Short mmCIF file of C-alpha atoms in Angstrom, two decimals:
data_model
loop_
_atom_site.label_atom_id
_atom_site.label_comp_id
_atom_site.label_asym_id
_atom_site.label_seq_id
_atom_site.Cartn_x
_atom_site.Cartn_y
_atom_site.Cartn_z
CA ILE A 1 70.45 38.73 46.33
CA HIS A 2 73.24 36.51 47.57
CA ALA A 3 73.78 38.39 50.80
CA GLY A 4 70.26 38.36 52.19
CA PRO A 5 70.02 34.77 53.62
CA THR A 6 73.37 35.18 55.54
CA LYS A 7 71.90 37.96 57.73
CA PRO A 8 70.03 35.64 60.13
CA ILE A 9 73.07 33.43 60.44
CA GLU A 10 75.30 36.49 61.22
CA GLU A 11 72.82 37.77 63.80
CA LEU A 12 72.54 34.33 65.48
CA SER A 13 76.33 33.93 65.36
CA SER A 14 76.69 37.32 67.13
CA GLY A 15 74.10 36.30 69.72
CA LEU A 16 75.79 33.00 70.44
CA THR A 17 79.11 34.81 70.91
CA ARG A 18 77.61 37.33 73.32
CA LEU A 19 75.91 34.48 75.29
CA ALA A 20 79.13 32.57 75.53
CA ILE A 21 80.90 35.69 76.88
CA SER A 22 78.05 36.22 79.39
CA PHE A 23 78.43 32.61 80.61
CA ALA A 24 82.13 33.05 81.05
CA LEU A 25 81.78 36.40 82.96
CA ILE A 26 79.11 35.03 85.19
CA GLY A 27 81.11 31.92 85.94
CA LEU A 28 84.25 33.97 86.80
CA PHE A 29 82.25 36.27 89.08
CA PHE A 30 80.61 33.42 91.03
CA LEU A 31 83.96 31.58 91.21
CA GLY A 32 85.69 34.68 92.58
CA VAL A 33 82.88 35.31 95.21
CA THR A 34 82.90 31.59 96.16
CA LEU A 35 86.65 31.45 96.66
CA LEU A 36 86.65 34.61 98.72
CA MET A 37 83.85 33.32 101.01
CA LEU A 38 85.59 29.92 101.37
CA GLU A 39 88.91 31.63 102.23
CA LYS A 40 87.51 34.19 104.68
CA LEU A 41 84.65 32.31 106.27
CA THR A 42 85.52 28.65 106.11
CA LEU A 43 89.12 27.86 105.39
CA ARG A 44 90.62 30.18 107.97
CA PRO A 45 88.59 28.79 110.91
CA ILE A 46 89.37 25.22 109.79
CA ARG A 47 93.06 26.04 109.56
CA ARG A 48 93.00 27.44 113.11
CA LEU A 49 91.37 24.20 114.36
CA VAL A 50 93.86 22.04 112.45
CA ASP A 51 96.82 24.04 113.87
CA SER A 52 95.44 23.57 117.36
CA VAL A 53 95.15 19.83 116.88
CA ILE A 54 98.68 19.67 115.42
CA ARG A 55 100.20 21.52 118.41
CA ALA A 56 98.31 19.29 120.82
CA CYS A 57 99.54 16.20 119.10
CA ASP A 58 103.10 17.48 119.13
CA GLY A 59 102.87 18.12 122.83
CA ASN A 60 103.25 21.85 122.38
CA GLN A 61 102.22 22.92 125.82
CA GLY A 62 103.96 26.29 126.08
CA SER A 63 103.06 29.14 128.34
CA GLU A 64 100.15 30.03 126.01
CA PRO A 65 97.25 27.53 126.27
CA ILE A 66 95.70 26.07 123.14
CA GLN A 67 92.49 27.95 122.23
CA TRP A 68 89.97 25.33 121.14
CA ALA A 69 86.95 26.56 119.09
CA SER A 70 83.89 27.16 121.17
CA GLN A 71 80.42 25.76 120.41
CA LYS A 72 79.42 29.20 119.06
CA GLU A 73 82.38 29.24 116.68
CA PHE A 74 81.42 25.80 115.44
CA ALA A 75 77.88 26.99 114.89
CA GLU A 76 79.08 30.07 112.99
CA LEU A 77 81.30 27.91 110.90
CA GLY A 78 78.35 25.62 109.99
CA GLU A 79 76.25 28.68 109.07
CA MET A 80 79.00 29.92 106.82
CA VAL A 81 79.25 26.55 105.05
CA VAL A 82 75.46 26.58 104.47
CA ARG A 83 75.71 30.08 103.00
CA VAL A 84 78.49 29.07 100.68
CA LEU A 85 76.47 26.06 99.46
CA GLY A 86 73.49 28.40 99.02
CA VAL A 87 75.57 30.69 96.79
CA LEU A 88 76.75 27.69 94.68
CA GLU A 89 73.18 26.44 94.34
CA ARG A 90 71.87 29.76 93.24
CA SER A 91 74.71 30.10 90.65
CA GLN A 92 73.87 26.57 89.36
CA ARG A 93 70.11 27.53 89.09
CA THR A 94 71.08 30.69 87.15
CA HIS A 95 73.29 28.70 84.85
CA ARG A 96 70.53 26.08 84.32
CA GLU A 97 68.06 28.93 83.43
CA ASP A 98 70.47 30.41 80.95
CA VAL A 99 70.98 26.99 79.30
CA ARG A 100 67.15 26.50 79.18
CA ARG A 101 66.69 29.85 77.50
CA PHE A 102 69.50 29.16 75.13
CA ASN A 103 67.97 25.82 74.09
CA SER A 104 64.57 27.44 73.78
CA ALA A 105 65.97 30.10 71.41
CA ILE A 106 67.64 27.44 69.25
CA GLU A 107 64.51 25.32 69.13
CA ASN A 108 62.25 28.19 68.18
CA THR A 109 64.50 30.05 65.74
CA PRO A 110 62.50 30.40 62.46
CA LEU A 111 63.92 29.77 58.99
CA ILE A 112 67.29 28.54 60.33
CA ALA A 113 67.97 24.88 60.71
CA ILE A 114 70.38 24.41 63.68
CA GLN A 115 72.18 21.34 64.87
CA GLY A 116 74.71 20.79 67.58
CA VAL A 117 77.44 18.26 66.76
CA ASN A 118 80.46 16.83 68.53
CA ARG A 119 83.99 16.56 67.22
CA GLU A 120 83.11 13.53 65.01
CA GLY A 121 80.05 15.22 63.59
CA SER A 122 77.57 13.20 65.60
CA ILE A 123 74.26 15.07 66.10
CA LEU A 124 73.69 16.15 69.75
CA SER A 125 70.76 18.63 69.18
CA TRP A 126 68.31 19.16 66.38
CA ASN A 127 65.71 21.98 66.23
CA SER A 128 62.32 21.92 64.60
CA GLU A 129 63.42 23.82 61.49
CA SER A 130 66.00 21.02 60.83
CA THR A 131 63.10 18.65 60.67
CA ARG A 132 61.17 20.88 58.27
CA LEU A 133 64.19 21.18 56.02
CA SER A 134 65.34 17.65 55.94
CA GLY A 135 62.25 15.62 56.78
CA TYR A 136 64.16 13.74 59.57
CA GLY A 137 62.64 13.91 63.08
CA ARG A 138 64.82 14.66 66.11
CA SER A 139 64.81 11.02 67.27
CA GLU A 140 65.85 9.84 63.80
CA ALA A 141 68.66 12.29 63.47
CA GLN A 142 70.31 12.38 66.93
CA GLY A 143 73.25 10.05 67.23
CA ASN A 144 73.93 10.01 63.44
CA ARG A 145 76.75 11.89 61.83
CA LEU A 146 75.43 14.99 60.25
CA HIS A 147 77.43 14.77 57.03
CA GLU A 148 76.54 11.09 56.49
CA LEU A 149 72.88 11.91 56.96
CA LEU A 150 72.51 14.94 54.78
CA LEU A 151 75.57 15.55 52.61
CA SER A 152 76.99 13.99 49.44
CA PRO A 153 80.41 12.25 49.78
CA GLU A 154 82.19 15.29 48.29
CA SER A 155 80.44 17.80 50.57
CA ALA A 156 80.86 15.43 53.52
CA GLU A 157 84.68 15.54 53.03
CA GLU A 158 84.64 19.34 52.97
CA PHE A 159 82.44 19.40 56.09
CA GLU A 160 84.79 17.10 58.03
CA SER A 161 87.74 19.38 57.07
CA ASP A 162 85.80 22.48 58.15
CA LEU A 163 84.67 20.89 61.41
CA GLY A 164 88.25 19.94 62.27
CA ARG A 165 89.37 23.43 61.59
CA VAL A 166 86.62 24.91 63.89
CA TRP A 167 87.67 22.50 66.65
CA ALA A 168 91.37 23.27 66.29
CA THR A 169 91.13 27.03 65.99
CA GLY A 170 87.91 27.97 67.82
CA ASN A 171 87.00 30.13 64.80
CA PRO A 172 83.72 29.89 62.79
CA VAL A 173 83.48 28.80 59.21
CA SER A 174 81.70 31.43 57.13
CA ALA A 175 78.53 30.51 55.25
CA ARG A 176 78.95 28.76 51.88
CA GLU A 177 76.48 27.19 49.45
CA ARG A 178 75.97 23.42 49.75
CA HIS A 179 73.20 21.05 48.68
CA ILE A 180 71.72 18.44 51.05
CA ARG A 181 69.68 15.35 50.56
CA THR A 182 66.32 15.14 52.37
CA LYS A 183 64.76 12.04 53.79
CA GLU A 184 62.60 11.76 50.63
CA GLY A 185 65.62 11.89 48.48
CA SER A 186 65.19 15.36 46.98
CA VAL A 187 67.98 17.92 46.83
CA ARG A 188 67.77 21.30 48.47
CA TRP A 189 70.36 24.13 48.37
CA VAL A 190 71.33 25.83 51.55
CA TYR A 191 73.74 28.38 53.09
CA PHE A 192 75.78 26.24 55.52
CA SER A 193 77.92 27.64 58.33
CA ILE A 194 79.69 26.19 61.42
CA LEU A 195 80.24 28.02 64.65
CA PRO A 196 82.19 26.96 67.80
CA LEU A 197 80.54 26.80 71.17
CA LEU A 198 83.26 27.64 73.75
CA LYS A 199 83.68 26.86 77.47
CA ASP A 200 86.72 28.11 79.30
CA GLY A 201 88.30 28.93 75.98
CA ARG A 202 87.92 25.42 74.56
CA VAL A 203 85.47 24.20 71.90
CA THR A 204 82.88 21.84 73.52
CA GLU A 205 80.42 21.69 70.68
CA ALA A 206 79.97 22.90 67.11
CA ILE A 207 76.75 24.64 65.98
CA CYS A 208 75.78 23.97 62.37
CA MET A 209 73.31 26.24 60.64
CA GLN A 210 71.54 26.15 57.33
CA VAL A 211 69.23 28.59 55.51
CA ASP A 212 67.22 27.14 52.64
CA ILE A 213 68.00 28.95 49.36
CA THR A 214 66.42 26.42 46.97
CA ASP A 215 63.80 28.87 45.69
CA ARG A 216 66.48 31.40 44.90
CA LYS A 217 68.70 28.83 43.11
CA THR A 218 65.61 27.73 41.05
CA ALA A 219 64.78 31.34 40.12
CA GLU A 220 68.44 31.93 39.12
CA ARG A 221 68.38 28.81 36.88
CA LYS A 222 65.17 29.97 35.21
CA ILE A 223 66.60 33.44 34.64
CA ALA A 224 69.76 31.94 33.12
CA GLN A 225 67.64 29.72 30.85
CA ALA A 226 65.55 32.66 29.80
CA ASN A 227 68.65 34.70 28.99
CA GLU A 228 70.06 31.82 26.89
CA GLU A 229 66.79 31.52 24.99
CA LEU A 230 66.69 35.31 24.47
CA GLN A 231 70.22 35.34 23.22
CA SER A 232 69.54 32.47 20.77
CA MET A 233 66.47 34.26 19.40
CA ASN A 234 68.50 37.43 18.86
CA GLU A 235 71.20 35.48 17.02
CA GLN A 236 68.51 33.90 14.80
CA LEU A 237 67.02 37.36 13.96
CA GLU A 238 70.43 38.73 13.07
CA ASN A 239 70.98 35.91 10.66
CA THR A 240 67.72 36.38 8.79
#
């Protein structure tokens, strides 16, 4: 019973990890291609022009005349610069599309409340399931500190410690049971986990996720009460 609600969190955690690795590989690929094109197609011709200007300024008029770049070479150089800029623009569009898909996946993930927070716990993003769970709309939540908005003082202290550890180590915090306060003042039990979002090996944001387990906790409490009543009845029967 206890392991079931953690499965969506584990699956989303795995998906976020794969997405972060994909971003890193795509970034390295385009960086390598861009640097190669800049070196071969742009920087070398520019260095030749600069060397020619330096020799001219130094009065280096040896037996071999200075070869200035022709109009054709300048045109080819301009074309290469345009091509490099085109590659950069395409890579930026691809990155923006990946970010859009990532944000859409977060927003539309069912049954899991997801928030992005910074190092201080201030809310940067807030999906629709977070609103359903807590009662706070996105505009009400963003800018507030997550632990001050939803958690009790004791849980807030634990959250701050967990968040600091995530930021320091880059490792996730496994799901644990916590209770949160809704906007209406009611208490709901959740599985609460924190995952790092990495860029170039550094944590840039923490992703907090909660799965509502209030119904399960209520059922467990009723079962415990029923067991106590049954035990009390058995003891009374034994004493008669």
